[in-house]
Amino acid sequence: MAMLEVRNVHTYYGNIHALKGISINVDEGEIVTLIGANGAGKSTTLNAICGLVKPRSGEIVLENEAIHRLPAHEVVSKGVAQSPEGRRIFGRLTVQENLEMGAFRRADAGAIQEDMRRVFDLFPRLEERRKQVGGTLSGGEQQMLAIGRAMMARPRLLLLDEPSMGLAPLLVEDIFRVVRQLNEQGTTILLVEQNALMAFSVAHRGYVLETGRVVLEGTVDELRENPEVQKAYLGG
Amino acid sequence: MEAEASRPKQSFNVGRWIRPLIGVVVLAFILWRFWNVLFVQQVYGPDTWMRFAISGIILGGVYAVIALGYTLVYGILFMINFAHGDVMMLGAFAGFFTLEALRGTGLLNQSIFWSILSVIIAFLVGMVAATVIAVVLERVAYRPLRGAPRLVPLISAIGASLFLENAAQLVFGAQRQTYSNPTIIERNVGWTFHIGEGDVLLTYTGVLTFVLSVLLMIGLALLVQRTKMGKAMRAVAEDKQTAALMGIDVDQVISTTFAISGALAGAAGVMWGLHMGIIYHFVGFLPGLKAFTAAVLGGIGNIPGAMMGGLTLGIFEALGPAVLGMPFQLKDVLAFSILVLVLIFRPTGLLGEVLSEKKA
């Protein structure tokens, strides 16, 4: 049974029809990736799931509960957290305060401390800089902070939007190692990437989006074999 | 995005030489007057200077508390809440009626305990009333306009200000009311110091006002820096969308910000009543504008800036006319000249960062 079902969702920005009937499923325990070019609707799909963009039609169901009418701050309580595109960390808040904001909906102080410990174990660099304001971190550290901040909500479904963007190859490896690790610890992950090669190396299944539509879906192996995908996204 | 396009170009193009010229002229004028007052005419003795300084510091504390309300709201919504001074006026009235009621029952001066309690109750009622009004104001006049171009809520704020002033006149009447202080903090009574050739009076109400201002500022700083709500306020000020992704209810945070700014204005209103003594429906207008000037002076959106700007403006207003050897009626002219000078020479304010561009 699917943990998350996006059913035939249409969204608009003003008059621009951004998502033209997107349907995707994510099963519990999976890593599912959305790939596609700029403007294909990947981030919009994530924002629709999070409640930042309201679908004009269609529905989004998380564990048998429709969430597409909830405001963004309530979706978080349902167990969905996003590490947004461009990191969007709070530049004037310290690293620690950024992480605390990730746990905003939670009241279990002890468990929050535990999760912060867990984030620091995954990203020791963040612990060294916990009193520093976010704006002074390097790009890679900001990405770690963005992922760590999303983890602080203790989500069952984690949405990652372009975690590799603008990072040096070595850092990208690091980030993806963490993604795999999180998944092994039981977090379901929906990963948006332009770097299809990296995405396929961690994901189980994937969807290819083009101008607001799903044009292809399948297991990672199927997608890798597909000549269209090879030509457009794998540089083959 | 439309707001971006309709915003007038920021680069107010004063010719390259006009700004330095204005600066030199203003500076030369100030130095000449200062020299004249201090050494040539020697108009004032040290006791008089001390009196000016004391009244400036007290006034500055009140300005700072009001300025914090402007700066908090601006920090989150990038909007000047021009009705803020009127929220302060309503807080002053709430405190006034509370003290009247307590005087009516005879409790006000029954014992020292009751006098102190009365003042505390007056502050609480004033703050609660102003808080409620500020929150309702946000709900009615500003929230429906969220997402509109930036000029729209500004105009709504001016409308709200006029509405509150006129509603107060209708309800409370146009006559001036005298605050009834309990006898232990009677106005114009206090400790006397002998300085130079004269006596300097440090009033009880003045000390109370200043101490309370400082406590409120410390309280606000702690709230914003340490508490979960304060951190959420800072997060919302930076990035509303991402704050929502964190599970922060942005509307609720904005409401809370208005509530805090209202509570500060209410406290300032009761302090004004206790210290200055006279209130009427228009009493919030000038302090409101001065505090706005103070917030701009310190760098609007910046909390330490508002505190510093308030104190600086209060002291400048009290000492300025004396230092420049001008008639005291011109103190308001001086205060607002500061606004003009800040806008010309340092639009970001004393402690300001270049935030308006990035965040607008």
Coordinates of C-alpha atoms in Angstrom, one line a residue:
Chain A
M1 CA 0.0 0.0 0.0
A2 CA 1.3 3.4 -0.9
M3 CA 2.3 5.7 1.8
L4 CA 1.9 8.8 -0.3
E5 CA -0.4 9.0 -3.3
V6 CA -0.5 12.1 -5.5
R7 CA -3.5 11.6 -7.7
N8 CA -4.0 13.6 -10.9
V9 CA -2.9 16.9 -9.4
H10 CA -3.2 20.2 -11.4
T11 CA -1.7 23.4 -10.1
Y12 CA -1.5 26.9 -11.5
Y13 CA 0.7 29.9 -10.8
G14 CA -1.6 32.7 -11.9
N15 CA -2.5 31.6 -15.4
I16 CA 0.4 29.3 -15.9
H17 CA -0.6 25.7 -15.7
A18 CA 2.3 24.2 -13.8
L19 CA 1.3 20.7 -13.0
K20 CA -0.9 19.1 -15.6
G21 CA -2.2 16.0 -13.9
I22 CA 0.7 14.6 -11.9
S23 CA 0.2 11.1 -10.3
I24 CA 2.9 9.5 -8.3
N25 CA 3.1 6.9 -5.5
V26 CA 5.6 6.4 -2.8
D27 CA 5.7 3.2 -0.8
E28 CA 6.8 3.0 2.8
G29 CA 10.6 2.5 3.0
E30 CA 11.3 3.5 -0.6
I31 CA 13.5 6.1 -2.1
V32 CA 11.7 7.5 -5.1
T33 CA 13.3 10.1 -7.4
L34 CA 11.7 12.7 -9.6
I35 CA 14.0 13.8 -12.4
G36 CA 13.4 16.2 -15.2
A37 CA 14.7 19.5 -16.7
N38 CA 14.2 23.0 -15.2
G39 CA 10.5 23.9 -15.1
A40 CA 9.3 20.3 -15.4
G41 CA 7.3 20.7 -12.2
K42 CA 9.5 18.7 -9.8
S43 CA 9.7 21.4 -7.1
T44 CA 6.1 22.3 -7.6
T45 CA 5.1 18.7 -6.9
L46 CA 7.0 18.8 -3.6
N47 CA 5.5 22.1 -2.7
A48 CA 2.0 20.8 -3.5
I49 CA 2.7 17.8 -1.2
C50 CA 3.9 20.2 1.6
G51 CA 0.8 22.4 1.2
L52 CA 2.7 25.5 0.0
V53 CA 1.0 25.2 -3.4
K54 CA -2.7 24.4 -3.4
P55 CA -3.8 22.0 -6.2
R56 CA -6.7 23.3 -8.2
S57 CA -7.9 19.7 -8.8
G58 CA -6.7 16.2 -7.8
E59 CA -5.8 15.0 -4.4
I60 CA -2.8 14.1 -2.3
V61 CA -3.3 11.3 0.2
L62 CA -0.8 10.4 2.9
E63 CA -1.6 7.1 4.7
N64 CA -5.3 7.3 3.7
E65 CA -5.7 10.9 4.8
A66 CA -6.2 13.7 2.3
I67 CA -3.6 16.4 3.0
H68 CA -4.0 18.7 0.0
R69 CA -6.3 21.1 1.8
L70 CA -4.2 21.5 4.9
P71 CA -2.0 24.6 5.4
A72 CA 1.7 23.9 5.1
H73 CA 2.4 24.1 8.9
E74 CA -0.1 21.3 9.6
V75 CA 1.3 19.0 6.9
V76 CA 4.5 18.9 8.9
S77 CA 2.6 17.4 11.9
K78 CA 1.5 14.6 9.6
G79 CA 5.1 13.5 9.3
V80 CA 6.2 15.2 6.1
A81 CA 9.3 17.4 6.0
Q82 CA 11.0 19.1 3.1
S83 CA 14.6 20.3 2.6
P84 CA 13.8 22.9 0.0
E85 CA 15.5 23.9 -3.2
G86 CA 18.3 26.4 -2.6
R87 CA 18.6 25.2 1.0
R88 CA 16.6 28.2 2.4
I89 CA 18.3 28.1 5.8
F90 CA 17.6 30.9 8.2
G91 CA 20.8 33.0 7.7
R92 CA 20.5 35.0 10.9
L93 CA 19.6 32.2 13.1
T94 CA 22.4 30.0 14.5
V95 CA 22.9 26.4 13.3
Q96 CA 21.3 25.2 16.5
E97 CA 18.4 27.6 16.2
N98 CA 17.9 26.4 12.6
L99 CA 17.7 22.9 13.9
E100 CA 15.3 23.8 16.7
M101 CA 13.0 25.4 14.1
G102 CA 12.9 22.1 12.3
A103 CA 11.5 20.6 15.4
F104 CA 9.0 23.4 15.9
R105 CA 5.9 21.3 16.0
R106 CA 7.3 18.9 18.6
A107 CA 7.1 19.2 22.3
D108 CA 9.2 16.2 23.4
A109 CA 12.3 18.0 24.6
G110 CA 14.2 14.8 25.3
A111 CA 13.6 13.3 21.9
I112 CA 14.5 16.6 20.2
Q113 CA 17.8 16.5 22.0
E114 CA 18.3 13.0 20.8
D115 CA 17.5 13.9 17.2
M116 CA 19.9 16.9 17.3
R117 CA 22.6 14.4 18.5
R118 CA 21.8 12.2 15.6
V119 CA 22.1 15.2 13.1
F120 CA 25.4 16.1 14.7
D121 CA 26.6 12.5 14.4
L122 CA 25.7 12.5 10.7
F123 CA 27.2 15.9 10.1
P124 CA 30.0 16.6 12.6
R125 CA 30.7 19.9 10.8
L126 CA 27.4 21.3 12.0
E127 CA 28.3 20.5 15.6
E128 CA 31.5 22.5 15.3
R129 CA 29.5 25.4 14.1
R130 CA 26.4 25.2 16.2
K131 CA 26.7 28.7 17.6
Q132 CA 27.5 30.3 14.2
V133 CA 24.7 32.0 12.2
G134 CA 23.6 30.1 9.2
G135 CA 24.5 32.8 6.7
T136 CA 28.2 32.3 7.4
L137 CA 28.2 28.6 6.5
S138 CA 29.6 27.3 3.2
G139 CA 27.3 25.9 0.6
G140 CA 27.9 22.3 1.6
E141 CA 27.4 23.1 5.2
Q142 CA 24.2 24.9 4.4
Q143 CA 22.9 21.8 2.6
M144 CA 23.8 19.6 5.5
L145 CA 21.9 22.1 7.7
A146 CA 18.9 22.0 5.5
I147 CA 18.7 18.2 5.5
G148 CA 19.4 18.1 9.3
R149 CA 16.7 20.7 9.9
A150 CA 14.2 18.6 7.9
M151 CA 15.3 15.5 9.9
M152 CA 14.5 17.4 13.1
A153 CA 10.8 17.1 12.4
R154 CA 11.3 13.3 12.7
P155 CA 9.5 12.8 9.4
R156 CA 8.3 9.5 8.1
L157 CA 8.4 11.0 4.6
L158 CA 11.4 13.2 3.8
L159 CA 11.3 15.4 0.6
L160 CA 14.7 16.5 -0.7
D161 CA 14.8 19.1 -3.4
E162 CA 18.1 19.1 -5.3
P163 CA 20.4 18.3 -2.4
S164 CA 23.4 18.1 -4.8
M165 CA 22.9 21.6 -6.3
G166 CA 26.1 23.6 -6.4
L167 CA 28.1 21.2 -4.4
A168 CA 31.6 19.8 -5.1
P169 CA 31.5 16.2 -6.2
L170 CA 33.0 14.9 -3.0
L171 CA 30.3 16.7 -0.9
V172 CA 27.6 15.3 -3.2
E173 CA 28.9 11.8 -2.4
D174 CA 28.7 12.6 1.3
I175 CA 25.2 13.9 1.0
F176 CA 24.0 10.9 -0.9
R177 CA 25.6 8.5 1.6
V178 CA 23.5 10.2 4.3
V179 CA 20.4 9.9 2.2
R180 CA 20.9 6.2 1.9
Q181 CA 21.7 5.9 5.6
L182 CA 18.5 7.8 6.5
N183 CA 16.5 5.5 4.3
E184 CA 18.1 2.4 5.9
Q185 CA 17.0 3.8 9.3
G186 CA 13.4 3.8 8.1
T187 CA 12.7 7.2 6.6
T188 CA 10.8 7.1 3.3
I189 CA 12.4 9.6 0.8
L190 CA 11.1 11.5 -2.2
L191 CA 14.1 12.9 -4.0
V192 CA 14.1 15.6 -6.6
E193 CA 17.3 15.8 -8.7
Q194 CA 18.8 17.1 -11.8
N195 CA 21.8 14.9 -11.3
A196 CA 20.0 11.8 -12.6
L197 CA 23.2 9.6 -12.3
M198 CA 23.4 10.3 -8.5
A199 CA 19.7 10.0 -8.1
F200 CA 19.6 6.5 -9.7
S201 CA 22.5 5.4 -7.5
V202 CA 20.4 5.7 -4.4
A203 CA 16.8 5.4 -5.5
H204 CA 14.6 2.4 -6.0
R205 CA 12.1 3.8 -8.4
G206 CA 11.8 7.0 -10.4
Y207 CA 9.5 9.3 -12.4
V208 CA 10.5 11.4 -15.3
L209 CA 8.7 14.7 -15.5
E210 CA 8.4 17.0 -18.5
T211 CA 6.5 20.3 -18.6
G212 CA 4.1 19.3 -15.8
R213 CA 3.5 15.7 -16.8
V214 CA 4.9 12.3 -15.8
V215 CA 6.2 11.0 -19.1
L216 CA 7.9 7.9 -17.7
E217 CA 8.1 5.8 -14.6
G218 CA 9.7 2.6 -13.5
T219 CA 12.3 1.0 -11.3
V220 CA 15.7 2.6 -11.5
D221 CA 17.0 -0.2 -13.6
E222 CA 14.2 0.2 -16.1
L223 CA 14.8 3.9 -16.3
R224 CA 18.6 3.4 -16.8
E225 CA 18.0 1.1 -19.7
N226 CA 15.5 3.5 -21.4
P227 CA 17.1 5.1 -24.5
E228 CA 15.2 8.4 -24.0
V229 CA 16.4 8.7 -20.5
Q230 CA 20.0 7.8 -21.4
K231 CA 19.9 10.5 -24.1
A232 CA 18.3 13.3 -22.1
Y233 CA 19.5 12.8 -18.6
L234 CA 22.5 10.4 -18.5
G235 CA 24.5 12.1 -21.2
G236 CA 24.6 8.8 -23.1
Chain B
M1 CA 6.8 40.7 -8.2
E2 CA 4.4 43.4 -9.2
A3 CA 5.3 45.2 -6.0
E4 CA 8.9 45.0 -7.1
A5 CA 8.2 46.8 -10.4
S6 CA 5.9 49.5 -8.9
R7 CA 8.4 50.4 -6.2
P8 CA 10.1 53.7 -7.1
K9 CA 13.8 53.6 -7.7
Q10 CA 15.6 53.7 -4.4
S11 CA 18.6 55.7 -5.6
F12 CA 17.4 59.1 -4.6
N13 CA 19.8 61.0 -6.9
V14 CA 21.1 64.0 -4.9
G15 CA 23.9 65.4 -7.0
R16 CA 27.3 64.2 -6.0
W17 CA 28.2 67.5 -4.3
I18 CA 24.8 68.3 -2.7
R19 CA 25.0 65.7 0.1
P20 CA 28.5 66.7 1.4
L21 CA 27.4 70.3 1.1
I22 CA 24.3 69.8 3.2
G23 CA 26.5 67.9 5.7
V24 CA 29.1 70.6 6.0
V25 CA 26.5 73.3 6.4
V26 CA 24.6 71.5 9.0
L27 CA 27.8 70.6 10.9
A28 CA 29.1 74.1 10.7
F29 CA 25.8 75.5 12.0
I30 CA 25.7 73.1 14.9
L31 CA 29.3 73.8 15.9
W32 CA 28.8 77.6 15.7
R33 CA 25.7 77.4 17.9
F34 CA 27.3 75.0 20.3
W35 CA 30.3 77.3 20.7
N36 CA 28.0 80.3 21.2
V37 CA 25.9 78.6 23.9
L38 CA 28.7 77.0 25.8
F39 CA 31.4 79.7 25.7
V40 CA 30.1 83.0 24.4
Q41 CA 26.7 83.5 26.0
Q42 CA 26.9 80.8 28.7
V43 CA 23.1 80.7 28.9
Y44 CA 22.7 77.6 31.0
G45 CA 24.4 76.5 34.2
P46 CA 25.3 72.8 34.9
D47 CA 22.0 72.3 36.8
T48 CA 20.0 73.3 33.8
W49 CA 22.0 71.0 31.5
M50 CA 21.4 68.2 34.0
R51 CA 17.6 68.9 33.9
F52 CA 17.6 68.7 30.2
A53 CA 19.6 65.5 30.2
I54 CA 17.3 63.8 32.7
S55 CA 14.1 64.7 30.9
G56 CA 15.8 63.5 27.6
I57 CA 16.7 60.1 29.0
I58 CA 13.2 59.6 30.4
L59 CA 11.6 60.7 27.2
G60 CA 14.0 58.6 25.2
G61 CA 13.1 55.5 27.2
V62 CA 9.4 55.9 26.3
Y63 CA 10.3 56.6 22.6
A64 CA 12.4 53.4 22.6
V65 CA 9.6 51.3 23.9
I66 CA 7.2 52.7 21.3
A67 CA 9.8 52.4 18.6
L68 CA 10.2 48.7 19.3
G69 CA 6.6 48.2 18.3
Y70 CA 7.3 49.8 14.9
T71 CA 10.5 47.9 14.4
L72 CA 9.0 44.5 15.3
V73 CA 6.1 44.8 12.9
Y74 CA 8.4 46.2 10.2
G75 CA 10.8 43.3 10.7
I76 CA 8.1 40.8 9.9
L77 CA 5.8 42.5 7.5
F78 CA 7.9 45.3 6.0
M79 CA 5.1 47.7 6.8
I80 CA 5.0 50.8 8.9
N81 CA 2.1 50.5 11.4
F82 CA 1.1 54.1 11.5
A83 CA -1.7 53.4 13.9
H84 CA 0.9 52.3 16.5
G85 CA 0.8 55.7 18.3
D86 CA -2.9 55.5 18.5
V87 CA -2.7 52.1 20.1
M88 CA -0.5 53.7 22.7
M89 CA -3.2 56.4 23.2
L90 CA -5.8 53.8 23.8
G91 CA -3.5 52.0 26.3
A92 CA -3.1 55.4 28.1
F93 CA -6.9 55.7 28.3
A94 CA -7.4 52.2 29.6
G95 CA -4.9 53.0 32.3
F96 CA -6.6 56.3 33.0
F97 CA -10.0 54.7 33.5
T98 CA -8.5 52.0 35.7
L99 CA -6.9 54.6 38.0
E100 CA -10.1 56.6 38.0
A101 CA -12.1 53.6 39.0
L102 CA -9.6 52.7 41.8
R103 CA -9.7 56.3 43.0
G104 CA -13.5 56.2 43.0
T105 CA -13.5 53.1 45.3
G106 CA -10.9 54.8 47.5
L107 CA -8.4 52.0 47.1
L108 CA -5.9 54.2 45.2
N109 CA -4.4 55.8 48.3
Q110 CA -5.7 53.5 51.0
S111 CA -2.2 52.2 51.7
I112 CA 1.2 52.0 50.1
F113 CA 0.4 48.4 49.2
W114 CA -2.8 49.4 47.4
S115 CA -1.1 52.3 45.7
I116 CA 1.6 50.0 44.2
L117 CA -1.0 47.4 43.3
S118 CA -3.2 50.1 41.6
V119 CA -0.3 51.2 39.4
I120 CA 0.4 47.6 38.5
I121 CA -3.2 47.0 37.7
A122 CA -3.3 50.1 35.6
F123 CA -0.3 48.9 33.6
L124 CA -1.8 45.5 33.1
V125 CA -5.1 46.8 32.0
G126 CA -3.4 49.3 29.7
M127 CA -1.2 46.7 28.2
V128 CA -4.0 44.1 27.7
A129 CA -6.3 46.7 26.1
A130 CA -3.6 47.8 23.7
T131 CA -2.7 44.2 22.9
V132 CA -6.3 43.4 22.0
I133 CA -6.6 46.5 19.9
A134 CA -3.3 45.8 18.1
V135 CA -4.3 42.2 17.3
V136 CA -7.8 43.2 16.1
L137 CA -6.2 45.9 14.0
E138 CA -4.0 43.4 12.3
R139 CA -6.9 41.0 11.7
V140 CA -9.2 43.7 10.3
A141 CA -7.0 46.2 8.6
Y142 CA -3.8 44.4 7.6
R143 CA -4.3 40.6 7.2
P144 CA -6.9 40.9 4.3
L145 CA -4.2 42.9 2.4
R146 CA -1.4 40.4 2.8
G147 CA 0.1 39.9 -0.6
A148 CA -1.0 43.3 -1.9
P149 CA 1.7 45.7 -3.0
R150 CA 3.5 47.3 -0.1
L151 CA 1.9 50.7 -0.4
V152 CA -1.6 49.3 0.2
P153 CA -1.3 48.2 3.9
L154 CA 0.6 51.5 4.5
I155 CA -2.5 53.4 3.4
S156 CA -4.7 51.1 5.4
A157 CA -2.5 51.9 8.5
I158 CA -3.0 55.6 8.0
G159 CA -6.7 55.0 7.7
A160 CA -6.7 52.9 10.9
S161 CA -4.8 55.7 12.7
L162 CA -7.4 58.3 11.7
F163 CA -10.2 55.9 12.6
L164 CA -8.8 55.2 16.1
E165 CA -8.2 58.9 16.8
N166 CA -11.7 59.9 15.8
A167 CA -13.3 57.0 17.5
A168 CA -11.5 57.9 20.7
Q169 CA -12.7 61.5 20.4
L170 CA -16.2 60.3 19.9
V171 CA -16.1 57.9 22.8
F172 CA -13.9 59.8 25.3
G173 CA -14.6 63.3 24.3
A174 CA -12.2 65.9 23.1
Q175 CA -11.3 67.4 26.4
R176 CA -7.9 66.7 28.1
Q177 CA -7.9 64.3 31.0
T178 CA -5.6 64.4 33.9
Y179 CA -4.1 61.2 35.1
S180 CA -4.8 60.6 38.8
N181 CA -1.5 59.3 40.2
P182 CA -1.5 57.7 43.6
T183 CA 0.1 60.1 46.1
I184 CA 3.3 58.0 46.5
I185 CA 4.2 58.8 42.9
E186 CA 2.7 62.3 42.6
R187 CA 3.9 64.1 39.5
N188 CA 6.7 66.6 39.8
V189 CA 7.7 65.2 43.2
G190 CA 10.9 63.3 43.7
W191 CA 14.5 63.4 44.9
T192 CA 16.3 66.7 44.7
F193 CA 20.0 67.1 44.0
H194 CA 22.1 70.2 44.4
I195 CA 24.2 70.7 41.3
G196 CA 26.0 74.0 40.5
E197 CA 23.9 76.8 41.6
G198 CA 20.5 75.1 41.5
D199 CA 18.4 72.1 42.5
V200 CA 17.7 69.3 40.1
L201 CA 14.6 67.3 40.6
L202 CA 14.5 63.7 39.7
T203 CA 10.8 62.8 39.8
Y204 CA 9.5 59.5 41.0
T205 CA 7.4 59.1 37.8
G206 CA 10.5 59.7 35.7
V207 CA 12.5 57.1 37.5
L208 CA 9.6 54.6 37.3
T209 CA 9.2 55.4 33.6
F210 CA 12.9 54.9 32.8
V211 CA 13.3 51.7 34.9
L212 CA 10.2 50.2 33.4
S213 CA 11.3 51.1 29.9
V214 CA 14.6 49.4 30.5
L215 CA 12.9 46.3 32.0
L216 CA 10.6 46.1 29.0
M217 CA 13.5 46.3 26.6
I218 CA 15.4 43.6 28.4
G219 CA 12.3 41.5 28.5
L220 CA 11.7 41.9 24.8
A221 CA 15.3 41.1 24.0
L222 CA 15.1 37.9 26.0
L223 CA 11.8 37.0 24.4
V224 CA 13.1 37.4 20.9
Q225 CA 16.5 35.7 21.5
R226 CA 15.6 32.9 23.9
T227 CA 12.1 31.7 23.6
K228 CA 10.7 29.4 20.9
M229 CA 8.2 32.0 19.9
G230 CA 11.0 34.6 19.5
K231 CA 13.0 32.3 17.4
A232 CA 9.9 31.6 15.3
M233 CA 9.4 35.4 14.9
R234 CA 13.0 35.7 13.6
A235 CA 12.5 32.8 11.2
V236 CA 9.3 34.3 9.9
A237 CA 11.0 37.7 9.5
E238 CA 13.6 36.0 7.3
D239 CA 11.6 33.7 5.1
K240 CA 7.8 33.1 5.6
Q241 CA 7.6 30.2 3.2
T242 CA 10.4 28.2 4.7
A243 CA 9.1 29.0 8.2
A244 CA 5.8 27.4 7.1
L245 CA 7.7 24.4 6.0
M246 CA 9.1 24.1 9.5
G247 CA 5.5 23.9 10.8
I248 CA 5.4 27.4 12.0
D249 CA 1.9 29.0 11.7
V250 CA 3.0 32.2 10.1
D251 CA -0.3 34.0 10.6
Q252 CA -0.2 33.2 14.3
V253 CA 3.4 34.5 14.6
I254 CA 2.3 37.7 12.9
S255 CA -0.6 38.0 15.4
T256 CA 1.7 37.5 18.3
T257 CA 4.1 40.1 16.9
F258 CA 1.2 42.6 16.9
A259 CA 0.2 41.5 20.4
I260 CA 3.7 42.2 21.7
S261 CA 4.0 45.5 19.9
G262 CA 0.6 46.4 21.4
A263 CA 1.6 45.5 24.9
L264 CA 4.7 47.7 24.6
A265 CA 2.6 50.5 23.3
G266 CA 0.1 50.1 26.1
A267 CA 2.8 50.2 28.7
A268 CA 4.3 53.3 27.0
G269 CA 0.8 54.9 27.1
V270 CA 0.4 54.4 30.9
M271 CA 3.9 55.6 31.5
W272 CA 3.1 58.7 29.4
G273 CA 0.0 59.3 31.5
L274 CA 1.7 58.8 34.8
H275 CA 4.7 61.0 33.9
M276 CA 3.3 63.7 31.6
G277 CA -0.1 63.7 33.3
I278 CA -2.3 64.8 30.4
I279 CA -3.9 62.6 27.9
Y280 CA -6.5 63.1 25.1
H281 CA -7.5 61.4 21.9
F282 CA -4.5 62.9 19.9
V283 CA -1.9 62.1 22.5
G284 CA -0.4 59.2 20.6
F285 CA 0.2 61.1 17.4
L286 CA 3.4 63.0 18.1
P287 CA 5.1 60.3 20.2
G288 CA 4.1 57.8 17.5
L289 CA 5.8 59.9 14.8
K290 CA 8.8 60.5 17.1
A291 CA 9.2 56.8 17.8
F292 CA 8.9 56.1 14.1
T293 CA 11.7 58.5 13.6
A294 CA 13.7 56.8 16.3
A295 CA 13.1 53.4 14.7
V296 CA 14.4 54.8 11.4
L297 CA 17.3 56.4 13.1
G298 CA 18.4 53.2 14.7
G299 CA 17.7 51.2 11.5
I300 CA 14.1 50.0 11.1
G301 CA 13.6 46.3 11.6
N302 CA 16.5 46.2 14.0
I303 CA 15.6 45.7 17.7
P304 CA 18.8 47.1 19.4
G305 CA 18.6 49.9 16.8
A306 CA 15.1 50.9 18.0
M307 CA 16.3 51.1 21.6
M308 CA 19.3 53.1 20.7
G309 CA 17.4 55.3 18.3
G310 CA 14.7 56.0 20.9
L311 CA 17.2 57.1 23.6
T312 CA 19.2 59.1 21.1
L313 CA 16.2 60.9 19.9
G314 CA 14.9 61.6 23.4
I315 CA 18.2 63.1 24.5
F316 CA 18.6 65.0 21.3
E317 CA 15.1 66.5 21.6
A318 CA 15.8 67.6 25.1
L319 CA 19.3 68.9 24.7
G320 CA 19.1 70.0 21.0
P321 CA 17.3 73.3 21.4
A322 CA 19.6 74.3 24.3
V323 CA 22.8 73.2 22.5
L324 CA 21.8 75.0 19.4
G325 CA 20.5 78.0 21.3
M326 CA 17.1 77.8 19.7
P327 CA 13.7 78.4 21.1
F328 CA 12.3 75.2 22.8
Q329 CA 9.2 75.3 20.6
L330 CA 11.4 74.1 17.8
K331 CA 12.2 70.7 19.5
D332 CA 9.8 68.9 17.2
V333 CA 11.4 70.5 14.2
L334 CA 14.8 69.3 15.4
A335 CA 13.5 65.8 16.0
F336 CA 12.1 65.5 12.5
S337 CA 15.2 67.2 10.9
I338 CA 16.9 64.1 12.2
L339 CA 14.6 61.9 10.2
V340 CA 15.4 63.9 7.1
L341 CA 19.2 63.8 7.8
V342 CA 19.1 60.1 8.4
L343 CA 17.2 59.5 5.2
I344 CA 19.7 61.5 3.3
F345 CA 23.0 60.3 4.8
R346 CA 22.3 56.9 6.1
P347 CA 18.9 55.5 5.0
T348 CA 19.7 52.2 6.7
G349 CA 19.9 53.9 10.1
L350 CA 22.7 53.8 12.6
L351 CA 22.7 50.0 13.2
G352 CA 20.9 49.2 10.0
E353 CA 22.0 46.6 7.6
V354 CA 21.1 46.6 3.9
L355 CA 18.0 44.5 4.5
S356 CA 15.2 46.4 2.8
E357 CA 16.6 45.6 -0.7
K358 CA 17.2 41.9 -0.1
K359 CA 14.0 41.1 1.8
A360 CA 11.5 43.3 0.1

